[in-house]
PDB file of C-alpha atoms and ligand atoms in Angstrom:
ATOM      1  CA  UNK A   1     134.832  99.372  81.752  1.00 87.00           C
ATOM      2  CA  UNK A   2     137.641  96.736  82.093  1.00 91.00           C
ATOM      3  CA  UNK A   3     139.023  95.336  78.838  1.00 93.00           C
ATOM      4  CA  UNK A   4     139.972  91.774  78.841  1.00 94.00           C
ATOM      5  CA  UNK A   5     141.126  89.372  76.177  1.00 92.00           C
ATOM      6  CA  UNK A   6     140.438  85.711  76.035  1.00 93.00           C
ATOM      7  CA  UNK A   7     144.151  83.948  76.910  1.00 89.00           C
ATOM      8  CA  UNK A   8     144.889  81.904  73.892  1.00 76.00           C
ATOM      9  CA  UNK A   9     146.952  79.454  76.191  1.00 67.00           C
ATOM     10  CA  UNK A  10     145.295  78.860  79.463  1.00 60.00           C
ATOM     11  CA  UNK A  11     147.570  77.332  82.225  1.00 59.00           C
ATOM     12  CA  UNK A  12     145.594  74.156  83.061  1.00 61.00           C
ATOM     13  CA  UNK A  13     142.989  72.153  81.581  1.00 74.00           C
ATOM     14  CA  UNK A  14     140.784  71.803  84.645  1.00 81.00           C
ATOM     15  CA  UNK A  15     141.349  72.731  88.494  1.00 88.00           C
ATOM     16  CA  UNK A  16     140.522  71.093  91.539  1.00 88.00           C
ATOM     17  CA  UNK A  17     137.098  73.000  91.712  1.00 91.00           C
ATOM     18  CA  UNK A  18     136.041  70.554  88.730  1.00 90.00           C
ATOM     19  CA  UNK A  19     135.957  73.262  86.134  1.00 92.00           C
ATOM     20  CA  UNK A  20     136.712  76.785  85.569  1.00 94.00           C
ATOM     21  CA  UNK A  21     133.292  78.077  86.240  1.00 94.00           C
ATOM     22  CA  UNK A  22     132.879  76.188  89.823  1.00 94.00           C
ATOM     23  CA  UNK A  23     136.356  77.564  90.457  1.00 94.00           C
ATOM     24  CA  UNK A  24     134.929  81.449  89.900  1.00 96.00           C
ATOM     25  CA  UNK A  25     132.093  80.724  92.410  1.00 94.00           C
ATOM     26  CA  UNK A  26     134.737  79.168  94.936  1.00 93.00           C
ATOM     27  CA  UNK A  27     136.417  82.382  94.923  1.00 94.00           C
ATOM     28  CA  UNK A  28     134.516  85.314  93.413  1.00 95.00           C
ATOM     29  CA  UNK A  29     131.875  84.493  96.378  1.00 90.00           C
ATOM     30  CA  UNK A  30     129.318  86.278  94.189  1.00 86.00           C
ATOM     31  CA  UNK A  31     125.978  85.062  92.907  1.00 86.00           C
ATOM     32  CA  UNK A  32     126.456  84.653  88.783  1.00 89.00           C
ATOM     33  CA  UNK A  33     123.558  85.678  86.826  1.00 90.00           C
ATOM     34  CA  UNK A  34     125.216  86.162  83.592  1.00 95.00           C
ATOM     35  CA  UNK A  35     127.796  87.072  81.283  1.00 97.00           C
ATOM     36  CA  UNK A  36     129.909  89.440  82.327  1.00 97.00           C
ATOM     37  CA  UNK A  37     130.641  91.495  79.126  1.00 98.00           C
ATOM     38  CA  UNK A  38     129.123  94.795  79.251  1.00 97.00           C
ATOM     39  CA  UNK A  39     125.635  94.363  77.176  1.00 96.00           C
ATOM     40  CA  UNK A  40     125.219  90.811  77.180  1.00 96.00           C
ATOM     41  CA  UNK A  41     123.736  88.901  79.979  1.00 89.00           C
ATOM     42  CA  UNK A  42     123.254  85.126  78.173  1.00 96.00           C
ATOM     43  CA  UNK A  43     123.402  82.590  80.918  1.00 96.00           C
ATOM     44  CA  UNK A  44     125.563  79.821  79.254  1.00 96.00           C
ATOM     45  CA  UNK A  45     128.532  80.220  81.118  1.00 95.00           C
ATOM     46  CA  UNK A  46     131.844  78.964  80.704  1.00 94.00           C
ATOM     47  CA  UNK A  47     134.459  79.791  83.234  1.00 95.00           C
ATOM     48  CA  UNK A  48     137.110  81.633  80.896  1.00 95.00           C
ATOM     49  CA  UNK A  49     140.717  82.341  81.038  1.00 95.00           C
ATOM     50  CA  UNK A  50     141.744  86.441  80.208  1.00 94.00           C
ATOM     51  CA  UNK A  51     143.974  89.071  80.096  1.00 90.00           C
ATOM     52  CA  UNK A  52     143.354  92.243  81.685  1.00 90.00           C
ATOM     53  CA  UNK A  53     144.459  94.931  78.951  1.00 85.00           C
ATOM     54  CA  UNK A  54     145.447  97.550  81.363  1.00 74.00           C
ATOM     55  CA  UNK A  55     147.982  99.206  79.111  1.00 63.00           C
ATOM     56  CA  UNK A  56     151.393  97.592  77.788  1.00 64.00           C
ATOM     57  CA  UNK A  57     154.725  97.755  78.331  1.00 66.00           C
ATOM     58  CA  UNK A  58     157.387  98.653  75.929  1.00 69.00           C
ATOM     59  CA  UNK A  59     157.034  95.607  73.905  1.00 73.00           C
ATOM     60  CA  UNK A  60     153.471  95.561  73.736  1.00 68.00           C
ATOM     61  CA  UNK A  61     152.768  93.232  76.325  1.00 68.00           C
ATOM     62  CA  UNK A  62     150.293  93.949  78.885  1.00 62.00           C
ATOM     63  CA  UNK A  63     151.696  95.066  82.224  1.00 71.00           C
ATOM     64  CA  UNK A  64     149.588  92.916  83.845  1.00 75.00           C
ATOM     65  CA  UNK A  65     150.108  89.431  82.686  1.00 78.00           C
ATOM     66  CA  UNK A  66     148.377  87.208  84.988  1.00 87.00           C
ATOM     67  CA  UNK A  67     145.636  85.095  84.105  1.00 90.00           C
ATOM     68  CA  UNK A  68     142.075  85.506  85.401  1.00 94.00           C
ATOM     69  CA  UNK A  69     138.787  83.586  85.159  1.00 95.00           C
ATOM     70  CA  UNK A  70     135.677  85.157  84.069  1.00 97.00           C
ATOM     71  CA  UNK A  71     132.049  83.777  83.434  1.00 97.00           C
ATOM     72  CA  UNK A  72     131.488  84.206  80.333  1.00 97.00           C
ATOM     73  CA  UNK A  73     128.814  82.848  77.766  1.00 97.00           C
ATOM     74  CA  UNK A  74     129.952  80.461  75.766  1.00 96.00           C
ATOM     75  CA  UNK A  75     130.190  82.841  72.814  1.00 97.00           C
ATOM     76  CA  UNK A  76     131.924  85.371  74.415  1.00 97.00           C
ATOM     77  CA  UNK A  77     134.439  82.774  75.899  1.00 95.00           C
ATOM     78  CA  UNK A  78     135.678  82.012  71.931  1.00 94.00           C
ATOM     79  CA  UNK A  79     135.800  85.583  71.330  1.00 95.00           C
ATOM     80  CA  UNK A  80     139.062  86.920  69.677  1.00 93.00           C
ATOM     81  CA  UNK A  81     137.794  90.864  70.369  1.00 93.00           C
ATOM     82  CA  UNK A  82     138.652  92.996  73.030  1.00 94.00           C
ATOM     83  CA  UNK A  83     135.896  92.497  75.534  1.00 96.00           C
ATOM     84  CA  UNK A  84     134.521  95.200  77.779  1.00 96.00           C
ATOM     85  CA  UNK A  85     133.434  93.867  81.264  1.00 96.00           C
ATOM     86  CA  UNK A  86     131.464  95.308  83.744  1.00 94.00           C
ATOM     87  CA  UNK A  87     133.229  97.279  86.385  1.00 92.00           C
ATOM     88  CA  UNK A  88     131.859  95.396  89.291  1.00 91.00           C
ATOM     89  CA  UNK A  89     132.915  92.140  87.978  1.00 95.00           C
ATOM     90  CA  UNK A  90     135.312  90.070  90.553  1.00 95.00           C
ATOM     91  CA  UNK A  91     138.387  88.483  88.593  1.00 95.00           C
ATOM     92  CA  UNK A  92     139.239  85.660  90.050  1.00 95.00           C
ATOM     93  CA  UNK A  93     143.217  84.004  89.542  1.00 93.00           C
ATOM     94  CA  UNK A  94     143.719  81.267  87.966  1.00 92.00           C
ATOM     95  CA  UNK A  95     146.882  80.442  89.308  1.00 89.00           C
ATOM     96  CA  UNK A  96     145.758  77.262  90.710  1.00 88.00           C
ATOM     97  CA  UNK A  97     149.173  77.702  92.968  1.00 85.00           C
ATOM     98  CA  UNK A  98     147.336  80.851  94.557  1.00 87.00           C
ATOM     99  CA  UNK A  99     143.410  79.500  95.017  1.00 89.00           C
ATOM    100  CA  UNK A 100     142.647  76.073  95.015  1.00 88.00           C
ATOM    101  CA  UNK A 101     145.572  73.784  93.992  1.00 77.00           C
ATOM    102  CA  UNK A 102     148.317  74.032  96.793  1.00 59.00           C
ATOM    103  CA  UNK A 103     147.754  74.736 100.482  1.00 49.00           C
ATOM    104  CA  UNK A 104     146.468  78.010 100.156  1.00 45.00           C
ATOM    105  CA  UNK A 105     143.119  76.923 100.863  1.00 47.00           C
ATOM    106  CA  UNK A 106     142.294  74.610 103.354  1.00 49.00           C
ATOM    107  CA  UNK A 107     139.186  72.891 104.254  1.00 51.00           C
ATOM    108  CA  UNK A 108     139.184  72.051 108.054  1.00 51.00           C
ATOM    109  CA  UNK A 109     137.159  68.855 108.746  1.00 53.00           C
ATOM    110  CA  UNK A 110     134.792  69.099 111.482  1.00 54.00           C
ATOM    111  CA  UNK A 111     135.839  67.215 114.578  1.00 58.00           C
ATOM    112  CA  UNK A 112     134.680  64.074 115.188  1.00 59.00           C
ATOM    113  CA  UNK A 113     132.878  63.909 118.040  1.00 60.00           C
TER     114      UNK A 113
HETATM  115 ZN1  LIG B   1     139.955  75.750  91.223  1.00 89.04          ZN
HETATM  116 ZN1  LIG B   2     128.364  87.136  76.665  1.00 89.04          ZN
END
């Protein structure tokens, strides 16, 4: 299991995907058929900002600070617990810098013909 913790202070209100959960589907390129938390499998998903808990450094922070999106029912998403997610589960960044927001991804029009 991966433990995660919902990110009290996520970076950006909404992406260029729209919202958080479109933005998992742009890049997790999986089919979502529920929550992600280990045990639960409701289907009102939010796209949610976490922490990985991967250990912590010497002042208790986690090593691994970056933010990732996870679909997560909506009462899961407001959780305050440590959450256990499946081990399969893709996280997907939400550095908008590194997925949809600047240059990294580029949609080639089709030529007109
Ligand atoms: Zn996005
Ligand atoms: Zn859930």
């Amino acid at each position: 299991m991966i433990e995660v913790k919902i990110s009290s202070n996520p970076t950006e209100k909404n992406c260029r995907c729209g919202n958080w959960f479109q933005h998992y589907k742009n890049f997790s390129f999986r089919q979502i058929t529920g929550c992600v938390v280990a045990g639960c499998s409701k289907v009102d998903i939010v796209g949610t900002h976490v922490h990985k808990l991967d250990g912590l450094d010497l002042h208790s922070k986690p090593i691994d600070s970056t933010i990732y999106i996870l679909p997560l029912c909506k009462e899961h998403s407001e959780s305050k617990e440590v959450l256990n997610i499946l081990p399969s589960t893709k996280f997907v960044i939400a550095d908008i810098k590194k997925t949809c927001g600047e240059g990294f991804m580029t949609y080639v029009d089709s030529p007109v013909l």
